[in-house]
Coordinates of N, CA and C and ligand atoms in Angstrom, one line a residue:
M1 N -13.7 -16.2 -6.2 CA -12.7 -15.2 -6.4 C -12.3 -15.1 -7.9
L2 N -13.0 -14.2 -8.6 CA -12.7 -14.1 -10.1 C -11.3 -13.6 -10.4
L3 N -10.8 -12.8 -9.5 CA -9.5 -12.1 -9.8 C -8.3 -12.9 -9.3
Q4 N -8.5 -14.0 -8.5 CA -7.4 -14.8 -7.9 C -6.4 -15.3 -8.9
P5 N -6.9 -15.9 -10.1 CA -5.8 -16.4 -11.0 C -4.9 -15.2 -11.5
I6 N -5.5 -14.0 -11.8 CA -4.7 -12.9 -12.3 C -3.7 -12.5 -11.2
W7 N -4.2 -12.4 -9.9 CA -3.4 -12.0 -8.8 C -2.3 -13.0 -8.6
D8 N -2.6 -14.3 -8.7 CA -1.6 -15.4 -8.5 C -0.5 -15.2 -9.5
L9 N -0.9 -14.9 -10.7 CA 0.1 -14.7 -11.8 C 1.0 -13.5 -11.5
M10 N 0.4 -12.5 -11.0 CA 1.2 -11.3 -10.6 C 2.1 -11.6 -9.4
L11 N 1.6 -12.4 -8.5 CA 2.4 -12.7 -7.3 C 3.6 -13.5 -7.7
S12 N 3.5 -14.3 -8.8 CA 4.6 -15.1 -9.2 C 5.8 -14.2 -9.7
Q13 N 5.4 -13.0 -10.0 CA 6.4 -12.0 -10.4 C 6.6 -10.9 -9.3
S14 N 6.5 -11.3 -8.1 CA 6.5 -10.3 -7.0 C 7.8 -9.6 -6.9
S15 N 8.9 -10.2 -7.4 CA 10.2 -9.5 -7.3 C 10.2 -8.3 -8.2
V16 N 9.4 -8.4 -9.3 CA 9.3 -7.2 -10.2 C 8.6 -6.1 -9.5
M17 N 7.4 -6.5 -8.9 CA 6.6 -5.5 -8.2 C 7.3 -4.9 -7.0
H18 N 8.2 -5.6 -6.4 CA 8.9 -5.1 -5.2 C 10.2 -4.3 -5.6
S19 N 10.5 -4.2 -6.9 CA 11.7 -3.5 -7.3 C 11.5 -2.0 -7.2
P20 N 12.5 -1.3 -6.8 CA 12.4 0.2 -6.7 C 12.1 0.9 -8.0
F21 N 12.4 0.2 -9.1 CA 12.2 0.7 -10.4 C 10.8 0.5 -11.0
F22 N 10.0 -0.4 -10.3 CA 8.7 -0.8 -10.8 C 7.8 0.4 -11.1
P23 N 7.6 1.4 -10.1 CA 6.6 2.5 -10.4 C 7.0 3.3 -11.6
L24 N 8.3 3.6 -11.7 CA 8.8 4.4 -12.8 C 8.6 3.7 -14.2
I25 N 9.0 2.4 -14.2 CA 8.9 1.7 -15.5 C 7.4 1.4 -15.8
F26 N 6.6 1.1 -14.8 CA 5.2 0.9 -15.0 C 4.5 2.1 -15.6
S27 N 4.7 3.3 -15.0 CA 4.0 4.5 -15.4 C 4.5 4.9 -16.8
L28 N 5.8 4.8 -17.1 CA 6.3 5.2 -18.4 C 5.8 4.2 -19.5
L29 N 5.9 2.9 -19.2 CA 5.6 1.9 -20.2 C 4.1 1.9 -20.5
V30 N 3.2 2.1 -19.5 CA 1.8 2.1 -19.7 C 1.4 3.4 -20.5
Y31 N 2.1 4.5 -20.1 CA 1.8 5.8 -20.8 C 2.2 5.7 -22.3
L32 N 3.4 5.2 -22.6 CA 3.8 5.2 -24.0 C 3.0 4.2 -24.8
T33 N 2.7 3.1 -24.2 CA 1.9 2.1 -24.9 C 0.5 2.6 -25.3
F34 N -0.1 3.4 -24.4 CA -1.4 4.0 -24.7 C -1.3 5.1 -25.7
C35 N -0.1 5.8 -25.7 CA 0.0 6.9 -26.7 C 0.2 6.4 -28.1
L36 N 0.9 5.2 -28.2 CA 1.3 4.6 -29.5 C 0.2 4.5 -30.6
P37 N -1.0 4.0 -30.3 CA -2.1 3.9 -31.3 C -2.5 5.3 -31.8
F38 N -2.5 6.3 -30.9 CA -2.9 7.6 -31.3 C -1.8 8.3 -32.2
L39 N -0.5 7.9 -31.9 CA 0.6 8.4 -32.8 C 0.5 7.8 -34.2
L40 N 0.1 6.6 -34.3 CA -0.1 5.9 -35.6 C -1.3 6.6 -36.3
L41 N -2.4 7.0 -35.6 CA -3.5 7.7 -36.2 C -3.0 9.0 -36.7
D42 N -2.1 9.7 -35.9 CA -1.6 11.0 -36.4 C -0.8 10.9 -37.7
L43 N -0.1 9.8 -37.8 CA 0.7 9.5 -39.0 C -0.3 9.3 -40.2
L44 N -1.4 8.6 -39.9 CA -2.3 8.3 -41.0 C -3.2 9.5 -41.4
A45 N -3.4 10.4 -40.4 CA -4.4 11.5 -40.6 C -4.0 12.4 -41.7
S46 N -2.6 12.5 -41.9 CA -2.2 13.5 -43.0 C -2.5 12.8 -44.4
R47 N -2.7 11.5 -44.4 CA -2.9 10.8 -45.7 C -4.3 10.3 -45.9
C48 N -5.0 10.1 -44.8 CA -6.3 9.5 -44.9 C -7.5 10.4 -44.4
A49 N -8.4 10.7 -45.3 CA -9.5 11.7 -45.0 C -10.4 11.1 -43.9
L50 N -10.6 9.7 -43.9 CA -11.5 9.1 -43.0 C -10.9 9.3 -41.6
V51 N -9.6 9.1 -41.4 CA -9.0 9.3 -40.1 C -9.1 10.7 -39.7
R52 N -8.9 11.6 -40.6 CA -8.9 13.1 -40.4 C -10.3 13.5 -39.9
S53 N -11.3 12.8 -40.4 CA -12.7 13.2 -40.1 C -13.0 13.0 -38.6
F54 N -12.2 12.2 -37.9 CA -12.4 11.9 -36.5 C -11.6 12.9 -35.6
K55 N -10.8 13.7 -36.2 CA -10.0 14.7 -35.5 C -10.8 15.8 -34.9
L56 N -10.5 16.2 -33.7 CA -11.3 17.3 -33.0 C -10.9 18.7 -33.7
Q57 N -9.6 18.8 -34.1 CA -9.2 20.0 -34.8 C -8.6 19.5 -36.1
P58 N -9.4 19.3 -37.2 CA -8.9 18.6 -38.4 C -7.8 19.4 -39.1
Q59 N -7.7 20.7 -38.9 CA -6.6 21.5 -39.5 C -5.3 21.3 -38.8
S60 N -5.3 20.8 -37.6 CA -4.0 20.6 -36.9 C -3.3 19.3 -37.2
S61 N -2.0 19.4 -37.1 CA -1.2 18.2 -37.4 C -0.1 18.1 -36.3
V62 N 0.5 16.9 -36.1 CA 1.5 16.7 -35.1 C 2.9 16.7 -35.7
S63 N 3.7 17.6 -35.3 CA 5.1 17.6 -35.9 C 6.0 16.7 -35.1
W64 N 7.1 16.3 -35.8 CA 8.1 15.4 -35.1 C 8.8 16.2 -34.0
T65 N 8.9 17.6 -34.2 CA 9.5 18.4 -33.2 C 8.7 18.4 -31.9
A66 N 7.4 18.4 -32.1 CA 6.5 18.3 -30.9 C 6.6 17.0 -30.2
V67 N 6.6 15.9 -31.0 CA 6.7 14.6 -30.5 C 8.0 14.5 -29.6
R68 N 9.1 14.9 -30.2 CA 10.4 14.9 -29.5 C 10.4 15.7 -28.2
S69 N 9.8 16.9 -28.3 CA 9.9 17.7 -27.1 C 8.9 17.2 -26.0
C70 N 7.8 16.6 -26.4 CA 6.9 16.0 -25.4 C 7.6 14.8 -24.7
L71 N 8.2 14.0 -25.6 CA 8.9 12.8 -25.0 C 10.0 13.2 -24.1
A72 N 10.8 14.2 -24.5 CA 11.9 14.7 -23.7 C 11.5 15.2 -22.3
L73 N 10.4 16.0 -22.3 CA 9.9 16.6 -21.0 C 9.3 15.4 -20.1
T74 N 8.6 14.5 -20.7 CA 8.1 13.4 -19.9 C 9.2 12.6 -19.3
L75 N 10.2 12.3 -20.1 CA 11.3 11.5 -19.5 C 12.1 12.3 -18.4
Y76 N 12.3 13.6 -18.7 CA 13.0 14.4 -17.7 C 12.2 14.5 -16.4
N77 N 10.9 14.7 -16.4 CA 10.1 14.8 -15.2 C 10.1 13.4 -14.5
H78 N 10.0 12.3 -15.2 CA 10.0 11.0 -14.6 C 11.3 10.7 -13.9
L79 N 12.4 11.0 -14.6 CA 13.7 10.6 -14.1 C 14.2 11.5 -13.0
V80 N 14.0 12.8 -13.1 CA 14.5 13.8 -12.2 C 13.6 13.9 -10.9
F81 N 12.3 13.9 -11.1 CA 11.4 14.2 -10.0 C 10.6 12.9 -9.5
I82 N 10.0 12.2 -10.4 CA 9.1 11.1 -10.0 C 10.0 9.9 -9.4
F83 N 11.1 9.6 -10.1 CA 11.9 8.5 -9.7 C 12.4 8.6 -8.3
P84 N 13.1 9.7 -7.9 CA 13.6 9.8 -6.5 C 12.4 9.7 -5.5
L85 N 11.3 10.3 -5.8 CA 10.1 10.2 -4.8 C 9.6 8.8 -4.7
T86 N 9.5 8.1 -5.8 CA 9.0 6.7 -5.7 C 10.0 5.8 -5.0
V87 N 11.3 6.1 -5.2 CA 12.3 5.3 -4.5 C 12.2 5.5 -3.0
L88 N 12.0 6.8 -2.6 CA 11.8 7.2 -1.2 C 10.6 6.5 -0.6
H89 N 9.5 6.5 -1.3 CA 8.3 5.8 -0.9 C 8.5 4.3 -0.8
W90 N 9.2 3.7 -1.7 CA 9.5 2.3 -1.7 C 10.4 1.9 -0.5
Y91 N 11.3 2.8 -0.1 CA 12.2 2.6 1.1 C 11.4 2.8 2.4
L92 N 10.6 3.8 2.5 CA 9.9 4.1 3.7 C 8.6 3.3 3.9
R93 N 7.9 3.0 2.8 CA 6.6 2.2 3.0 C 6.6 1.1 1.9
P94 N 7.4 0.0 2.2 CA 7.4 -1.1 1.2 C 6.0 -1.6 1.0
E95 N 5.6 -1.9 -0.2 CA 4.3 -2.4 -0.6 C 4.1 -3.9 -0.1
H96 N 3.0 -4.1 0.7 CA 2.7 -5.4 1.2 C 1.9 -6.1 0.1
L97 N 2.2 -7.3 -0.3 CA 1.4 -8.0 -1.3 C 0.7 -9.2 -0.7
P98 N -0.6 -9.0 -0.4 CA -1.4 -10.1 0.3 C -1.5 -11.3 -0.6
E99 N -1.8 -12.4 0.0 CA -2.0 -13.7 -0.8 C -3.3 -13.7 -1.6
E100 N -4.3 -13.0 -1.0 CA -5.7 -13.1 -1.6 C -5.9 -11.9 -2.5
A101 N -6.6 -12.1 -3.6 CA -7.0 -11.1 -4.5 C -8.2 -10.3 -3.9
P102 N -8.5 -9.1 -4.3 CA -9.7 -8.4 -3.8 C -11.0 -9.0 -4.6
P103 N -12.1 -8.9 -3.9 CA -13.4 -9.3 -4.7 C -13.6 -8.3 -5.8
L104 N -14.0 -8.7 -7.0 CA -14.2 -7.9 -8.1 C -15.1 -6.7 -7.9
P105 N -16.3 -6.9 -7.2 CA -17.2 -5.7 -7.0 C -16.5 -4.6 -6.1
R106 N -15.7 -5.0 -5.1 CA -15.0 -4.0 -4.3 C -13.9 -3.3 -5.1
L107 N -13.2 -4.1 -6.0 CA -12.2 -3.4 -6.9 C -12.8 -2.4 -7.7
L108 N -14.0 -2.7 -8.4 CA -14.6 -1.8 -9.3 C -15.2 -0.6 -8.6
A109 N -15.8 -0.8 -7.4 CA -16.3 0.3 -6.6 C -15.2 1.3 -6.2
Q110 N -14.0 0.7 -5.7 CA -12.9 1.6 -5.2 C -12.3 2.3 -6.4
V111 N -12.2 1.6 -7.5 CA -11.6 2.3 -8.7 C -12.4 3.5 -9.1
L112 N -13.8 3.4 -9.0 CA -14.7 4.5 -9.4 C -14.5 5.6 -8.4
V113 N -14.5 5.3 -7.1 CA -14.3 6.3 -6.0 C -13.0 7.0 -6.2
C114 N -11.9 6.3 -6.5 CA -10.6 6.9 -6.7 C -10.6 7.9 -7.9
L115 N -11.4 7.4 -9.0 CA -11.5 8.3 -10.2 C -12.2 9.5 -9.9
L116 N -13.3 9.4 -9.1 CA -14.1 10.6 -8.8 C -13.3 11.6 -7.9
L117 N -12.5 11.0 -6.9 CA -11.7 11.8 -6.1 C -10.6 12.5 -6.9
F118 N -10.0 11.8 -7.8 CA -8.9 12.4 -8.6 C -9.5 13.5 -9.5
D119 N -10.7 13.3 -10.0 CA -11.3 14.3 -10.8 C -11.6 15.5 -10.0
F120 N -12.0 15.4 -8.8 CA -12.3 16.6 -7.9 C -11.0 17.3 -7.6
Q121 N -10.0 16.5 -7.1 CA -8.7 17.1 -6.7 C -8.1 17.9 -7.9
S122 N -8.1 17.3 -9.1 CA -7.6 17.9 -10.3 C -8.4 19.1 -10.7
F123 N -9.7 19.1 -10.5 CA -10.5 20.2 -10.9 C -10.2 21.4 -10.0
V124 N -10.0 21.2 -8.7 CA -9.7 22.3 -7.8 C -8.3 22.9 -8.1
W125 N -7.3 22.0 -8.3 CA -6.0 22.4 -8.7 C -6.0 23.2 -10.0
H126 N -6.7 22.7 -10.9 CA -6.7 23.3 -12.3 C -7.3 24.7 -12.3
L127 N -8.5 24.7 -11.6 CA -9.2 26.0 -11.5 C -8.3 27.1 -10.8
L128 N -7.7 26.7 -9.7 CA -6.8 27.6 -9.0 C -5.7 28.1 -9.8
H129 N -5.1 27.2 -10.6 CA -3.9 27.5 -11.5 C -4.3 28.3 -12.7
H130 N -5.6 28.5 -13.0 CA -6.1 29.4 -14.0 C -6.5 30.7 -13.4
K131 N -7.1 30.7 -12.2 CA -7.6 31.9 -11.6 C -6.5 32.8 -11.0
V132 N -5.4 32.2 -10.6 CA -4.3 33.0 -10.0 C -3.2 33.1 -11.0
P133 N -3.0 34.3 -11.6 CA -2.1 34.5 -12.7 C -0.7 34.0 -12.4
W134 N -0.2 34.2 -11.1 CA 1.1 33.8 -10.8 C 1.3 32.3 -10.9
L135 N 0.3 31.6 -10.4 CA 0.3 30.1 -10.5 C 0.2 29.6 -11.9
Y136 N -0.6 30.3 -12.7 CA -0.7 29.9 -14.1 C 0.6 30.1 -14.8
R137 N 1.2 31.3 -14.7 CA 2.5 31.6 -15.3 C 3.6 30.7 -15.0
N138 N 3.7 30.4 -13.7 CA 4.9 29.6 -13.2 C 4.7 28.1 -13.3
F139 N 3.4 27.6 -13.2 CA 3.3 26.2 -13.1 C 2.4 25.5 -14.2
H140 N 1.4 26.2 -14.7 CA 0.4 25.5 -15.6 C 0.6 25.9 -17.1
K141 N 1.2 27.1 -17.3 CA 1.3 27.6 -18.7 C 2.0 26.6 -19.6
V142 N 3.0 25.9 -19.1 CA 3.7 24.9 -19.9 C 2.7 23.9 -20.6
H143 N 1.7 23.4 -19.8 CA 0.8 22.5 -20.3 C -0.1 23.1 -21.4
H144 N -0.2 24.4 -21.5 CA -1.0 25.1 -22.5 C -0.1 25.5 -23.7
T145 N 1.1 24.9 -23.8 CA 1.9 25.3 -25.0 C 1.2 24.9 -26.3
Y146 N 0.5 23.7 -26.2 CA -0.2 23.3 -27.4 C -1.7 23.6 -27.3
T147 N -2.2 24.3 -28.3 CA -3.7 24.7 -28.3 C -4.5 23.6 -28.9
S148 N -3.9 22.7 -29.6 CA -4.6 21.5 -30.1 C -3.9 20.3 -29.4
T149 N -4.8 19.3 -29.0 CA -4.2 18.2 -28.2 C -3.7 17.1 -29.1
S150 N -2.8 16.3 -28.6 CA -2.3 15.1 -29.2 C -1.8 14.2 -28.1
A151 N -1.9 12.9 -28.2 CA -1.7 12.0 -27.1 C -0.5 12.4 -26.2
L152 N 0.7 12.7 -26.8 CA 1.9 12.9 -26.0 C 1.8 14.3 -25.2
T153 N 0.9 15.1 -25.5 CA 0.8 16.4 -24.8 C 0.2 16.1 -23.4
A154 N -0.4 14.9 -23.1 CA -1.0 14.6 -21.8 C 0.0 14.9 -20.7
E155 N 1.3 14.5 -20.9 CA 2.2 14.7 -19.8 C 3.2 15.8 -20.1
Y156 N 2.9 16.7 -21.1 CA 3.7 17.9 -21.3 C 3.4 19.0 -20.3
S157 N 4.0 18.8 -19.1 CA 3.6 19.7 -18.0 C 4.9 20.0 -17.2
S158 N 4.7 21.1 -16.3 CA 5.8 21.4 -15.4 C 6.0 20.3 -14.4
A159 N 7.2 20.4 -13.7 CA 7.4 19.4 -12.7 C 6.4 19.4 -11.6
W160 N 6.0 20.7 -11.2 CA 5.0 20.9 -10.1 C 3.7 20.2 -10.5
E161 N 3.2 20.5 -11.8 CA 2.0 19.9 -12.2 C 2.0 18.4 -12.2
T162 N 3.1 17.8 -12.8 CA 3.3 16.4 -12.8 C 3.3 15.8 -11.4
L163 N 4.0 16.4 -10.5 CA 4.0 15.9 -9.1 C 2.7 16.0 -8.4
S164 N 2.0 17.2 -8.6 CA 0.7 17.4 -8.0 C -0.3 16.3 -8.4
L165 N -0.4 16.1 -9.8 CA -1.3 15.1 -10.3 C -0.9 13.7 -9.9
G166 N 0.4 13.4 -9.8 CA 0.9 12.1 -9.4 C 0.5 11.9 -7.9
L167 N 0.6 12.9 -7.1 CA 0.3 12.8 -5.7 C -1.2 12.6 -5.5
F168 N -2.1 13.3 -6.3 CA -3.5 13.1 -6.2 C -3.9 11.6 -6.5
A169 N -3.2 11.1 -7.6 CA -3.5 9.7 -8.0 C -3.0 8.7 -6.9
A170 N -1.9 9.1 -6.2 CA -1.4 8.1 -5.3 C -2.1 8.1 -3.9
V171 N -2.6 9.3 -3.5 CA -3.2 9.5 -2.2 C -4.5 8.7 -2.0
S172 N -5.5 8.8 -3.0 CA -6.8 8.3 -2.8 C -6.8 6.8 -2.6
P173 N -6.1 6.0 -3.4 CA -6.1 4.5 -3.1 C -5.4 4.2 -1.7
E174 N -4.5 5.0 -1.3 CA -3.9 4.8 0.1 C -4.9 5.1 1.1
L175 N -5.7 6.2 1.0 CA -6.7 6.6 2.0 C -7.8 5.5 2.1
L176 N -8.1 5.0 0.9 CA -9.2 4.0 0.9 C -8.7 2.6 1.3
G177 N -7.4 2.4 1.5 CA -6.8 1.1 1.9 C -6.9 0.1 0.8
C178 N -6.7 0.5 -0.5 CA -7.0 -0.4 -1.6 C -5.9 -1.5 -1.7
H179 N -6.3 -2.6 -2.2 CA -5.5 -3.7 -2.5 C -4.5 -3.3 -3.6
P180 N -3.2 -3.8 -3.7 CA -2.3 -3.5 -4.7 C -2.9 -3.7 -6.1
L181 N -3.7 -4.7 -6.3 CA -4.3 -4.9 -7.7 C -5.3 -3.8 -8.0
T182 N -6.0 -3.3 -7.0 CA -7.0 -2.2 -7.2 C -6.2 -1.0 -7.6
K183 N -5.1 -0.7 -6.8 CA -4.2 0.4 -7.1 C -3.7 0.4 -8.6
L184 N -3.2 -0.8 -9.0 CA -2.6 -0.9 -10.4 C -3.7 -0.7 -11.4
T185 N -4.9 -1.2 -11.1 CA -6.1 -1.0 -12.1 C -6.4 0.4 -12.2
F186 N -6.5 1.1 -11.0 CA -6.8 2.6 -11.0 C -5.7 3.4 -11.8
F187 N -4.4 3.1 -11.5 CA -3.3 3.8 -12.1 C -3.4 3.6 -13.7
T188 N -3.6 2.4 -14.1 CA -3.7 2.1 -15.5 C -4.9 2.8 -16.2
L189 N -6.0 2.7 -15.5 CA -7.2 3.4 -16.1 C -7.0 4.9 -16.1
N190 N -6.4 5.5 -15.1 CA -6.2 6.9 -15.0 C -5.2 7.4 -16.1
I191 N -4.2 6.6 -16.4 CA -3.2 6.9 -17.4 C -4.0 6.9 -18.8
W192 N -4.8 5.8 -19.0 CA -5.5 5.7 -20.2 C -6.4 6.9 -20.4
L193 N -7.2 7.3 -19.4 CA -8.1 8.4 -19.5 C -7.4 9.7 -19.8
S194 N -6.3 9.9 -19.2 CA -5.6 11.2 -19.4 C -5.0 11.2 -20.8
V195 N -4.5 10.1 -21.3 CA -4.1 10.0 -22.7 C -5.3 10.2 -23.7
E196 N -6.4 9.6 -23.4 CA -7.6 9.7 -24.3 C -8.1 11.2 -24.2
D197 N -8.0 11.8 -23.1 CA -8.4 13.2 -22.9 C -7.6 14.1 -23.9
H198 N -6.3 13.7 -24.2 CA -5.5 14.6 -25.0 C -5.3 14.0 -26.4
C199 N -6.0 12.9 -26.7 CA -5.7 12.2 -28.0 C -6.0 13.0 -29.2
G200 N -6.9 14.0 -29.1 CA -7.2 14.8 -30.3 C -8.3 14.2 -31.2
Y201 N -8.9 13.1 -30.8 CA -9.8 12.4 -31.7 C -11.1 12.2 -30.9
D202 N -12.3 12.2 -31.7 CA -13.6 11.9 -31.1 C -14.0 10.6 -31.8
L203 N -13.5 9.5 -31.2 CA -13.8 8.1 -31.9 C -15.1 7.5 -31.4
P204 N -15.7 6.6 -32.2 CA -17.0 6.1 -31.8 C -17.0 5.3 -30.5
W205 N -15.8 4.8 -30.1 CA -15.7 4.1 -28.8 C -15.1 4.9 -27.7
S206 N -15.0 6.2 -27.9 CA -14.4 7.1 -26.8 C -15.3 7.0 -25.5
T207 N -14.6 7.2 -24.4 CA -15.3 7.0 -23.1 C -16.5 8.0 -23.0
H208 N -16.4 9.2 -23.5 CA -17.6 10.1 -23.3 C -18.8 9.6 -24.1
R209 N -18.6 8.7 -25.1 CA -19.7 8.2 -25.8 C -20.3 7.0 -25.1
L210 N -19.5 6.3 -24.2 CA -20.0 5.1 -23.5 C -20.7 5.5 -22.2
V211 N -20.3 6.6 -21.6 CA -20.9 7.1 -20.3 C -22.2 7.9 -20.7
P212 N -23.4 7.5 -20.1 CA -24.6 8.2 -20.6 C -24.8 9.6 -19.9
F213 N -25.8 10.3 -20.4 CA -26.3 11.6 -19.8 C -25.3 12.7 -19.8
G214 N -24.2 12.6 -20.7 CA -23.3 13.7 -20.7 C -22.5 13.9 -19.4
L215 N -22.4 12.8 -18.6 CA -21.7 12.9 -17.3 C -20.2 12.9 -17.5
Y216 N -19.7 12.5 -18.7 CA -18.3 12.4 -18.9 C -17.9 13.3 -20.1
G217 N -16.9 14.2 -19.8 CA -16.5 15.1 -20.9 C -15.5 14.6 -21.9
G218 N -14.4 14.0 -21.4 CA -13.4 13.3 -22.2 C -12.7 14.2 -23.2
A219 N -12.3 13.6 -24.3 CA -11.4 14.3 -25.3 C -12.0 15.6 -25.8
P220 N -13.3 15.7 -26.3 CA -13.8 16.9 -26.8 C -13.8 18.0 -25.8
H221 N -14.2 17.7 -24.6 CA -14.2 18.6 -23.4 C -12.9 19.1 -23.1
H222 N -11.8 18.3 -23.1 CA -10.5 18.8 -22.7 C -9.8 19.5 -23.9
D223 N -10.1 19.1 -25.1 CA -9.6 19.8 -26.3 C -10.0 21.2 -26.3
L224 N -11.3 21.4 -26.0 CA -11.9 22.8 -25.9 C -11.2 23.6 -24.8
H225 N -10.8 22.9 -23.7 CA -10.0 23.6 -22.7 C -8.7 24.1 -23.2
H226 N -8.0 23.3 -24.0 CA -6.7 23.7 -24.6 C -6.9 24.9 -25.6
L227 N -8.1 24.8 -26.2 CA -8.4 25.8 -27.3 C -8.8 27.2 -26.6
K228 N -9.7 27.1 -25.6 CA -10.4 28.3 -25.1 C -9.8 28.7 -23.7
S229 N -9.3 27.7 -23.0 CA -8.6 28.0 -21.7 C -9.5 28.4 -20.5
K230 N -10.7 29.0 -20.8 CA -11.5 29.6 -19.7 C -12.5 28.6 -19.2
F231 N -12.6 27.4 -19.8 CA -13.7 26.5 -19.5 C -13.2 25.1 -19.3
N232 N -14.0 24.2 -18.8 CA -13.8 22.7 -18.7 C -12.5 22.4 -17.9
F233 N -12.5 22.7 -16.6 CA -11.4 22.5 -15.8 C -11.2 21.0 -15.2
A234 N -12.4 20.3 -15.1 CA -12.3 18.9 -14.6 C -11.7 18.1 -15.7
P235 N -10.8 17.1 -15.4 CA -10.2 16.3 -16.4 C -11.2 15.3 -17.1
Y236 N -12.1 14.7 -16.3 CA -12.9 13.6 -16.8 C -14.4 13.9 -16.8
F237 N -15.0 14.1 -15.6 CA -16.4 14.2 -15.5 C -16.9 15.6 -15.7
T238 N -18.2 15.8 -15.9 CA -18.7 17.2 -16.2 C -19.3 17.9 -15.0
H239 N -19.6 17.1 -13.9 CA -20.5 17.7 -12.8 C -19.8 18.9 -12.1
W240 N -18.5 18.9 -11.9 CA -17.9 20.1 -11.2 C -17.9 21.3 -12.1
D241 N -17.7 21.2 -13.4 CA -17.8 22.4 -14.3 C -19.2 22.8 -14.4
R242 N -20.2 21.9 -14.4 CA -21.6 22.2 -14.4 C -21.9 23.1 -13.2
L243 N -21.5 22.6 -12.0 CA -21.8 23.3 -10.8 C -21.1 24.7 -10.7
A244 N -19.9 24.8 -11.2 CA -19.1 26.0 -11.2 C -19.5 27.0 -12.3
G245 N -20.3 26.5 -13.2 CA -20.7 27.4 -14.4 C -19.5 27.5 -15.4
T246 N -18.6 26.5 -15.4 CA -17.5 26.6 -16.3 C -17.5 25.5 -17.4
L247 N -18.7 25.0 -17.6 CA -18.8 23.9 -18.6 C -19.1 24.5 -20.0
Y248 N -18.3 24.1 -20.9 CA -18.4 24.6 -22.3 C -18.5 23.3 -23.2
L249 N -19.6 23.2 -23.9 CA -19.7 22.1 -24.8 C -19.6 22.6 -26.3
Q250 N -19.2 21.7 -27.1 CA -19.1 22.0 -28.6 C -20.4 22.5 -29.1
D251 N -20.3 23.6 -29.9 CA -21.6 24.2 -30.5 C -22.2 23.2 -31.5
Ligands
ZN1 ZN1 -4.5 19.1 -21.0
ZN2 ZN1 -5.5 24.5 -18.1

């Protein structure tokens, strides 16, 4: 059992994981930690040509006003909408923490399935909220405030969009009966990928460069969505946009 030592360590902090504040603090802390290195790159980009050369839209820059308003909306959505729902879930369905860790191959397979399901659910939601003008105006337009992406724009969304995507992320591991460690691994990876999607940089180690055959769109794919709006509706992989004829790749 490769994961048992990690899981034992986490079980020793089970009071933290059983706290009603855990989901809120976990998602905010992980999100802001992942945004931080990209914020530092944004600071460097105005002074360093090498950093700027990795930017997807080199002429764009991130203002402090944008940083402040992104942080304010993220905190507002988390405190006003996500927190009460996670407390309700904590009260109605307390998380059972088993003694045994999951086998590593099962954890990896379930995380991949969760990711593919999240990608599909988000693709359908996203396409629908672009094709129906009323849905776009009322629920998705907020996320398109910025035509160039930067890490903190990942969660610059309406409450409905934040809750929908949060629900998609939460439902799949429940349906698959995932171990709590598998769920946390998927949530962490999902937050990382959504931040990377919006980071505004095409770095040599970016996920789309690590996944072969152009199966993964990543940051360039999603940055083009913010720029052009009519293409690239899936958040991560390219197969749904390829099938729907909505895939747009950089010229
Ligand atoms: Zn976006
Ligand atoms: Zn969109």
